Coordinates of C-alpha atoms and ligand atoms in Angstrom, one line a residue:
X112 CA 119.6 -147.8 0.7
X113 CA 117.5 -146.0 3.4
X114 CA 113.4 -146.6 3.9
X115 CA 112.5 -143.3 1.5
X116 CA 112.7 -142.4 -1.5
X117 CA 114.4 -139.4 -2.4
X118 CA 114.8 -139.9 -6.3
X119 CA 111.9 -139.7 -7.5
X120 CA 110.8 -136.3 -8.6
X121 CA 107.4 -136.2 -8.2
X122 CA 105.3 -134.9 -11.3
X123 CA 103.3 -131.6 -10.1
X124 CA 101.9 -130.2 -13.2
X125 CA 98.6 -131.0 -12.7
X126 CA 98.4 -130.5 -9.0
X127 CA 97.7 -126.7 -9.0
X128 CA 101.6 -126.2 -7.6
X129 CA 102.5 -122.9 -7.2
X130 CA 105.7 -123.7 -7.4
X131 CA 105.5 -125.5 -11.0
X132 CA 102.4 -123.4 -12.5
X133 CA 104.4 -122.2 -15.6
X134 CA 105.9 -125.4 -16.4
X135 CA 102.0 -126.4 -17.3
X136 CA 102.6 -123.7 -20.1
X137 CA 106.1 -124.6 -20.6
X138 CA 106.9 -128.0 -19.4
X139 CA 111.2 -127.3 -20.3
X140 CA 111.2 -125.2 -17.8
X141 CA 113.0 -126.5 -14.5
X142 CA 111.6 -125.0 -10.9
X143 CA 114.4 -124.0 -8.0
X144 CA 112.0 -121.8 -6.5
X145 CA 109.1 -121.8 -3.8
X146 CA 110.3 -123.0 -0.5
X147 CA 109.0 -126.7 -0.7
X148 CA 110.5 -129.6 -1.6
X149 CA 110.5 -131.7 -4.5
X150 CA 110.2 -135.1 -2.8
X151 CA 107.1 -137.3 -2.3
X152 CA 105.9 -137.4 1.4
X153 CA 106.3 -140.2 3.5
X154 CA 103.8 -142.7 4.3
X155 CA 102.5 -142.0 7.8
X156 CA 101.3 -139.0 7.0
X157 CA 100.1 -140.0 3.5
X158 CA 98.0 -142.7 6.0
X159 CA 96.5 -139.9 8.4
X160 CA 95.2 -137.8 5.1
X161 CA 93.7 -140.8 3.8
X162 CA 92.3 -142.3 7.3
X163 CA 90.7 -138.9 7.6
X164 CA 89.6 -138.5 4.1
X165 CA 87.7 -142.3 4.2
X166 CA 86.0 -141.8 8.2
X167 CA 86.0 -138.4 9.1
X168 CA 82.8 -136.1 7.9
X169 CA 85.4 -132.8 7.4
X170 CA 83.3 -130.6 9.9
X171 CA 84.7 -128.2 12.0
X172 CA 87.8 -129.7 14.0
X173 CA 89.0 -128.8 17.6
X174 CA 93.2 -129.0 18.3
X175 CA 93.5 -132.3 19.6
X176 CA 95.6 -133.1 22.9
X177 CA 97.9 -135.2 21.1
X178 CA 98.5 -132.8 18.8
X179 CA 99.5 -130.3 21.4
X180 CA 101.8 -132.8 22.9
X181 CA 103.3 -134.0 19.7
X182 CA 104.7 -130.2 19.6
X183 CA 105.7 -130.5 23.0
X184 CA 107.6 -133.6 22.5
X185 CA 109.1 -132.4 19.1
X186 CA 110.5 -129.4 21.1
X187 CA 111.8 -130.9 24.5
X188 CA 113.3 -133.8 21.9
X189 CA 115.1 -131.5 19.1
X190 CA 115.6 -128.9 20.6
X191 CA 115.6 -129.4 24.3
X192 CA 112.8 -126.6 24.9
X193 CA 110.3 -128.0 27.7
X194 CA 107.4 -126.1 26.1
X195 CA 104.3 -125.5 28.5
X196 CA 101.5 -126.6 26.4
X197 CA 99.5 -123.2 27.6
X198 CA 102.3 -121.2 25.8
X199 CA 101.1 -122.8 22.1
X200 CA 98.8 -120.7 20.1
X201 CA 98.0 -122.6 17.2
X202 CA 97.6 -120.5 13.8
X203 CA 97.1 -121.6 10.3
X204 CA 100.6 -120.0 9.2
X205 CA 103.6 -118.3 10.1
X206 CA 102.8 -115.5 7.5
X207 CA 99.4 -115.0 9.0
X208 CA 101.1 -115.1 12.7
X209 CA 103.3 -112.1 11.4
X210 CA 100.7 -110.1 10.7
X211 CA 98.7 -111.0 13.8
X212 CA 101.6 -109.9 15.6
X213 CA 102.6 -106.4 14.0
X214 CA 98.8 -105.6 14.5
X215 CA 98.6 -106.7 18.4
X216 CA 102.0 -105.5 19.5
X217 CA 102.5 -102.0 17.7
X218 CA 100.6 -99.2 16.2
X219 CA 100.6 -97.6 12.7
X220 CA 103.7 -95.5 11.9
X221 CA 105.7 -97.6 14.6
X222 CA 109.2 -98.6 13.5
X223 CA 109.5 -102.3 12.5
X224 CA 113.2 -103.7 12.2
X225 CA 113.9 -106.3 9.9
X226 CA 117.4 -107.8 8.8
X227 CA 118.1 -107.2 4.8
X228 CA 118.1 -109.9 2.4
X229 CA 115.2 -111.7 4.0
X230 CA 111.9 -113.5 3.1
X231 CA 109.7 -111.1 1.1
X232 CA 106.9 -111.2 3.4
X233 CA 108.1 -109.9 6.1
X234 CA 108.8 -106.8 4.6
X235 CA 105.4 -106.6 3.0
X236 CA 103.5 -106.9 6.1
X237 CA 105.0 -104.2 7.5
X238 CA 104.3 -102.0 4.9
X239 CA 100.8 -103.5 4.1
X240 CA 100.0 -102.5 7.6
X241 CA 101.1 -99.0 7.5
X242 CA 103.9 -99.5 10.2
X243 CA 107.7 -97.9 9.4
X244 CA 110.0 -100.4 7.8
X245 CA 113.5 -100.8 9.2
X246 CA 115.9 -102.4 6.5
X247 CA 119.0 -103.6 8.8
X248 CA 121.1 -104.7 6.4
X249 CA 123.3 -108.5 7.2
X250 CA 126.6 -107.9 6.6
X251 CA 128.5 -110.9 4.1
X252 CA 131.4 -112.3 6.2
X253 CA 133.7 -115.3 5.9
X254 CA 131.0 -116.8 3.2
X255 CA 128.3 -116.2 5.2
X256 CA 125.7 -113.4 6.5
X257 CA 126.4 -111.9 10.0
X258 CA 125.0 -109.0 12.1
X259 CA 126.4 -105.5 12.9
X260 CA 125.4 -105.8 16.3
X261 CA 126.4 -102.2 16.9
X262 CA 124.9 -101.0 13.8
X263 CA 121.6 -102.7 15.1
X264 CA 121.8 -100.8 18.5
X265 CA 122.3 -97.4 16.8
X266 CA 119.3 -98.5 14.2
X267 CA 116.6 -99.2 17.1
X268 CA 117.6 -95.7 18.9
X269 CA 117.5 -93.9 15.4
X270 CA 114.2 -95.6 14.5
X271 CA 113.2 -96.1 18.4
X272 CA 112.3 -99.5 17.1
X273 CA 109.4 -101.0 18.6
X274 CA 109.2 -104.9 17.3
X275 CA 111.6 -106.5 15.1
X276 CA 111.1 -109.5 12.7
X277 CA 114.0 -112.1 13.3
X278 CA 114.5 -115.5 10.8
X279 CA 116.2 -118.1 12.7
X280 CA 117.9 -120.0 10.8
X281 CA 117.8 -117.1 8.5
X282 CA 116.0 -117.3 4.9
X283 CA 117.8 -116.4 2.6
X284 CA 121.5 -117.5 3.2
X285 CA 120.9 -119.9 5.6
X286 CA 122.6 -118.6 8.9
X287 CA 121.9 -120.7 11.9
X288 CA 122.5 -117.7 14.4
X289 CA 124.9 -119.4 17.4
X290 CA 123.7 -119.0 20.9
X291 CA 126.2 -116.4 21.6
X292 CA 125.1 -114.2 18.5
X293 CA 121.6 -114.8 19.7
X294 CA 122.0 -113.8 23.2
X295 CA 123.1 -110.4 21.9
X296 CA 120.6 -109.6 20.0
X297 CA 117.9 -110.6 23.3
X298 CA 120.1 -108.4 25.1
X299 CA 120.2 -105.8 23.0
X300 CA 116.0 -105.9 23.0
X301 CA 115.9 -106.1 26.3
X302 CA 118.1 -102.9 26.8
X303 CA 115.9 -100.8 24.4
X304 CA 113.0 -102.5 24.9
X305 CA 112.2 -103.7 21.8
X306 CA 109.9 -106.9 21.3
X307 CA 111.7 -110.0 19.0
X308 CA 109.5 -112.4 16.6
X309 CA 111.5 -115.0 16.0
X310 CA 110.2 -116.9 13.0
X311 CA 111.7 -120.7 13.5
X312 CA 110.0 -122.1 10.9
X313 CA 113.6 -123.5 9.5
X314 CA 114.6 -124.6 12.7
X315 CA 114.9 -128.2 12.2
X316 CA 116.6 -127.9 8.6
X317 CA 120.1 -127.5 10.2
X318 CA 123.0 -128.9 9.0
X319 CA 126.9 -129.8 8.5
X320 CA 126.8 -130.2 12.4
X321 CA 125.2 -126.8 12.9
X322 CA 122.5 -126.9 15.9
X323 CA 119.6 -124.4 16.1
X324 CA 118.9 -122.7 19.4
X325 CA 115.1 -121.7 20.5
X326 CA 115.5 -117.8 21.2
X327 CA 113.8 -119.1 24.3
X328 CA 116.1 -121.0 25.3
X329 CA 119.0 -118.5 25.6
X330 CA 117.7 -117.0 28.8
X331 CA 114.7 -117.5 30.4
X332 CA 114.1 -114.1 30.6
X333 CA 113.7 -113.5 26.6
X334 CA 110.4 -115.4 27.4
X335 CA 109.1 -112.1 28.7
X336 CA 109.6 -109.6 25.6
X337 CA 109.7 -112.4 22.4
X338 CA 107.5 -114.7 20.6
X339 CA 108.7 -118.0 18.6
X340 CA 106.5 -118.9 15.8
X341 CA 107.4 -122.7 13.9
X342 CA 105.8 -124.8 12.0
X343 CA 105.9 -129.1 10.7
X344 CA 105.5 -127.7 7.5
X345 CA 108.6 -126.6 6.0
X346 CA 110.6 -129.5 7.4
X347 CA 108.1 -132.2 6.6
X348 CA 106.4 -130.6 3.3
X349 CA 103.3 -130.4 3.9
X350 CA 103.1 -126.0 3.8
X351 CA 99.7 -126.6 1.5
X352 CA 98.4 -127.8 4.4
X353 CA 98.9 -124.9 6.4
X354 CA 99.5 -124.9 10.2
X355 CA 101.7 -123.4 12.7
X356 CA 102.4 -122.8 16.1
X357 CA 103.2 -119.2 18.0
X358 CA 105.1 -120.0 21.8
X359 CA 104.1 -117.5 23.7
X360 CA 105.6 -117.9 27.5
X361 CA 104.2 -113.9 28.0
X362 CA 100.8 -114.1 29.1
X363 CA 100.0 -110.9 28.6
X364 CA 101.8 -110.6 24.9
X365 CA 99.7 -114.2 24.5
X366 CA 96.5 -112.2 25.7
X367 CA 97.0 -109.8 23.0
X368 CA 98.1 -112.1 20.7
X369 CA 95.1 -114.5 20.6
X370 CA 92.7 -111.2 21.2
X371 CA 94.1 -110.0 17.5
X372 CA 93.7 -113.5 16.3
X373 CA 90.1 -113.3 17.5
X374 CA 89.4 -110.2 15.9
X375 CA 90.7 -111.4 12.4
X376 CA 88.6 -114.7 13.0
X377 CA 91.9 -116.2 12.4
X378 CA 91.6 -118.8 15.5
X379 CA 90.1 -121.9 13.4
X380 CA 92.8 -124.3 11.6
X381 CA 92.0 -126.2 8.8
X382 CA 91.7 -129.9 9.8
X383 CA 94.0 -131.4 7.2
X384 CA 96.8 -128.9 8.9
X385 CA 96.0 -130.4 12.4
X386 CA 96.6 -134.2 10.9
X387 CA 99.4 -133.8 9.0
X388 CA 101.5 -131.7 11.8
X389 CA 100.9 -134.0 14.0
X390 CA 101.7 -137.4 12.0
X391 CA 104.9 -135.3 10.9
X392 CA 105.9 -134.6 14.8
X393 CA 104.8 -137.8 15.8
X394 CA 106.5 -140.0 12.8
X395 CA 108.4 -138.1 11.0
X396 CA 112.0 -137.9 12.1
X397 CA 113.1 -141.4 10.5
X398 CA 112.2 -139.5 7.3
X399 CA 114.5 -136.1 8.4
X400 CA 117.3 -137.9 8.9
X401 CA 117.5 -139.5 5.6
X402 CA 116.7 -136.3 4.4
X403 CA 119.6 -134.1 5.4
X404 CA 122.5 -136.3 4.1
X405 CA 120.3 -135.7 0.6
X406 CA 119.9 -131.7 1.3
X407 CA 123.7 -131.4 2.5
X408 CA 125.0 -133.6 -0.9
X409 CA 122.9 -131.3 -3.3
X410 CA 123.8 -128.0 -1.7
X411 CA 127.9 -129.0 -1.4
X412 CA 127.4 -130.5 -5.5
X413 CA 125.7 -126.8 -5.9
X414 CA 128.7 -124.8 -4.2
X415 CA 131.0 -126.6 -5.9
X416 CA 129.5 -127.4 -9.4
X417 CA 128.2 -123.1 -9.6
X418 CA 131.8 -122.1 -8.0
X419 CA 133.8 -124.2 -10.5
X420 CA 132.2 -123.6 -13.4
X421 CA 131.0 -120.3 -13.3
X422 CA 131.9 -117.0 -12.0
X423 CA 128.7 -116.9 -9.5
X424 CA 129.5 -116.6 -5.6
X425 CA 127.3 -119.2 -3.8
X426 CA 126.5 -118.2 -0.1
X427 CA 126.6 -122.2 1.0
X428 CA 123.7 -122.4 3.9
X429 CA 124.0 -123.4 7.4
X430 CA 120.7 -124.8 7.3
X431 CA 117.4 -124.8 5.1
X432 CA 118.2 -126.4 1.4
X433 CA 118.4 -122.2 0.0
X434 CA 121.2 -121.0 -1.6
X435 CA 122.1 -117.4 -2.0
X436 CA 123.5 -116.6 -5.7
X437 CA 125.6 -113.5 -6.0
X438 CA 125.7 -112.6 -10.2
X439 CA 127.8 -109.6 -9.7
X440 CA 131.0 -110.7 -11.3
X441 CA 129.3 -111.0 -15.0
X442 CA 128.9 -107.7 -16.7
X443 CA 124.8 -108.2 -17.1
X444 CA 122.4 -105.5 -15.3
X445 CA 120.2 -107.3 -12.8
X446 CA 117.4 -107.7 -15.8
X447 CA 119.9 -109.4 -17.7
X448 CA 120.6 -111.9 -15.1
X449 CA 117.0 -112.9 -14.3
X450 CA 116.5 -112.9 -18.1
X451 CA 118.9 -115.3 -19.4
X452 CA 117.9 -117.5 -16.3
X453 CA 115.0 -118.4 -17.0
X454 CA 115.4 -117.7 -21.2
X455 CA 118.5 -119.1 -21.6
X456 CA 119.6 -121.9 -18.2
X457 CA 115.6 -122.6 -18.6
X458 CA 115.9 -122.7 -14.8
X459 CA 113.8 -120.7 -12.9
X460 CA 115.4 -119.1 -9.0
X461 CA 113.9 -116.3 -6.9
X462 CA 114.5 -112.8 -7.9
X463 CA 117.2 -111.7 -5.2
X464 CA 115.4 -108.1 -5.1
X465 CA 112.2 -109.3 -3.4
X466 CA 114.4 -109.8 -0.7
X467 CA 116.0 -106.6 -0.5
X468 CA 118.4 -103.7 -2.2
X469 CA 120.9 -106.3 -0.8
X470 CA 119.2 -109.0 -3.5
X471 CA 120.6 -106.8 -6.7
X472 CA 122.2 -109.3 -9.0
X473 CA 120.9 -112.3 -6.3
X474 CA 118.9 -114.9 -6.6
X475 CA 117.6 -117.8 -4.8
X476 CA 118.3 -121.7 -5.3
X477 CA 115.8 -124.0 -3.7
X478 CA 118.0 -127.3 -3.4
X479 CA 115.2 -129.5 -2.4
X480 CA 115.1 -132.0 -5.2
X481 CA 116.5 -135.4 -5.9
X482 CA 119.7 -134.6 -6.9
X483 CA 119.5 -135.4 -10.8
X484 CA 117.2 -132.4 -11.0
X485 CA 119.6 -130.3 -9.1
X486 CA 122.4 -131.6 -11.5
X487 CA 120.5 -130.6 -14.3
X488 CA 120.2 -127.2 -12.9
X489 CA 123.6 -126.3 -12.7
X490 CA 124.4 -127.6 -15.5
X491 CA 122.0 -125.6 -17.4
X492 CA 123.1 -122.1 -15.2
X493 CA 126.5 -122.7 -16.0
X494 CA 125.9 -124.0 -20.0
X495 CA 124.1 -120.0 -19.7
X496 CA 126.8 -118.2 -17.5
X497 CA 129.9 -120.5 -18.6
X498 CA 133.3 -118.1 -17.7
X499 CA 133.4 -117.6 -21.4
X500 CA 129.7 -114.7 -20.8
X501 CA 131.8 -113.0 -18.1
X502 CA 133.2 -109.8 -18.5
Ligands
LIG790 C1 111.2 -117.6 7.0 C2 109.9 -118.1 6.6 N1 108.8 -117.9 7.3 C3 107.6 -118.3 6.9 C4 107.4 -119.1 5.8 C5 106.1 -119.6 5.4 O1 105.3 -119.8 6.5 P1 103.7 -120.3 6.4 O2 103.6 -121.1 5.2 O3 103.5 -121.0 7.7 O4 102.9 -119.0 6.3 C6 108.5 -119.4 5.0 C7 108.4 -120.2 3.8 O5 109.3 -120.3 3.0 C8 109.8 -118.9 5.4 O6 110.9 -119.2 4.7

């Protein structure tokens, strides 16, 4: 028996969840959506909310020192990146840092490389913000996504690319990009001159022995032309209380940078996010490493229960707890698929499209549950898409 609790599913209907709104309408329904996890948090930083929430008056709140150095510490620690504390630009999300960064680094019309099936926003923002969107496809290899690093060069000539979005570990899928893969990419950038975001935000969900590596930490001279942006809040979940960090080694990127955070009035972060990222980075890892035994058991039950019983490929991750569902061997159009999901299996996934063309007949399993829930998922999939519904 370890410290936490990891069995309990917490009840979230009346907690405004995004995640589990229409279960208030329709409580049968089962949620293995939204990226966050379905496990309660863990008491330090239940203690800092509540410490703050008796004493503190909630006025405006300044980034604490030990909150800079908790990131400092979390980095040099996990991920053996000795981050200068200069380099941190603090920023209520890594959504909102996207956008900062599309808007201080390029212009309208500039080309924007992303890699295809990947987090919807990212695609989004470069279209919201009137900049040309770059689809690079991943390419499905030996069970897992990889890159065409040739096809990549030829797509930032074509395009004369001018910033590209990177996930890493990568969402959906779950890659945890090795340093050798990485190190091509940087160099590939650096010989087109093409400027990398690399959102971390999954970095410190690896697992099955995989380690993530800080595009920083490649070479010290990706510091000049890329940004890292991370977060406490995917791997400690706590994303409603929204916080994030960008590293920014580039002084003159971090100039313009914070100049576009300025003009968006986008420099103040919420107080609760300040708190809890820092209880997280300060007492959280006990808690991570009784979680990943529980993520790696639910998504290898997952793999196997959804492989055995059903004729859906499962993409089995790397890292984060989100599986990558390929429908494609059933005779149902996409509609169909999505359909008897969530009319049928009662289960409700992420519709592989927002991702990407490469989403078509896709979806997305969120794995973060205790694992009776994630039991009951399959279970209810494959009652729905049983081999005896394939073609
Ligand atoms: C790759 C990726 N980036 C960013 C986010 C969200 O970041 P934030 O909540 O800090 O805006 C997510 C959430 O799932 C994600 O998967």
């Amino acid at each position: 028996m370890g410290r936490f609790d990891f069995t309990t599913r917490p009840n979230r209907l009346a907690q405004h969840s995004v995640k589990w709104k229409s279960s208030e309408q329709d409580p049968d329904l089962l949620q293995m959506w939204v990226a966050d996890m379905d496990f309660l948090p863990f008491p330090e930083i239940q203690e800092a909310v509540t410490q703050y929430a008796t004493n503190y008056i909630f006025g405006y709140t300044y980034a604490s020192d030990t909150l800079y150095q908790s990131i400092m510490d979390w980095e040099k620690m996990e991920h053996g990146y000795e981050v200068e504390r200069d380099d941190i630009v603090l920023i209520d999300g890594v959504v909102p840092a996207i956008s900062v960064a599309l808007q201080a680094f390029t212009k309208e019309g500039d080309a924007v490389l992303i890699n295809t099936p990947v987090y919807p926003p990212f695609a989004r923002t470069v279209k919201l913000n009137q900049r040309q969107l770059v689809a690079h496809s991943l390419i499905k290899k030996n069970g897992r996504f990889e890159l065409d690093i040739d096809q990549l060069e030829k797509d930032f000539i074509e395009h004369q690319v001018k910033l590209y979005i990177f996930c890493s570990p990568h969402n959906p899928g779950g890659r945890v990009w090795t340093t050798e893969e990485l190190a091509q990419i940087g160099y590939l950038c650096q010989k087109h001159g093409v400027l990398l975001i690399s959102d971390e935000i999954h970095q410190d969900l690896v697992l099955f022995g995989h380690r993530h590596t800080p595009f920083h930490t490649v070479d010290e001279t990706f510091k000049d032309f890329s940004i890292i942006l991370s977060s406490a809040t995917k791997t400690f979940n706590i994303a409603g209380t929204k916080n994030s960090f960008a590293l920014i080694p580039n002084a003159g990127l971090r100039k313009q940078f914070t100049k576009q955070q300025l003009r968006n009035n986008q420099h103040e972060i919420p107080a609760l996010g300040l708190l809890t990222t820092e209880a997280a980075f300060r007492y959280g890892k006990p808690w991570l490493t009784e979680l990943k035994p529980v993520l790696e058991r639910n998504i290898r039950f997952v793999a196997e229960y959804l492989s055995s019983h059903t004729k859906i490929e499962v993409m089995k991750p790397e890292g984060t707890y989100l599986l990558w569902l390929d429908f494609s061997a059933y005779a149902l159009s996409h509609e169909e698929i999505q359909d008897k999901l969530r009319k049928e299996a009662r289960v409700v996934l992420n519709d592989g499209i927002t991702f990407g063309k490469e989403g078509l007949y896709h979806t997305r399993f969120n794995a973060a549950a205790p694992f009776e829930t994630v039991q009951e998922a399959c279970e209810r999939i494959a009652a729905a898409f049983g081999h005896k519904t394939a073609k």
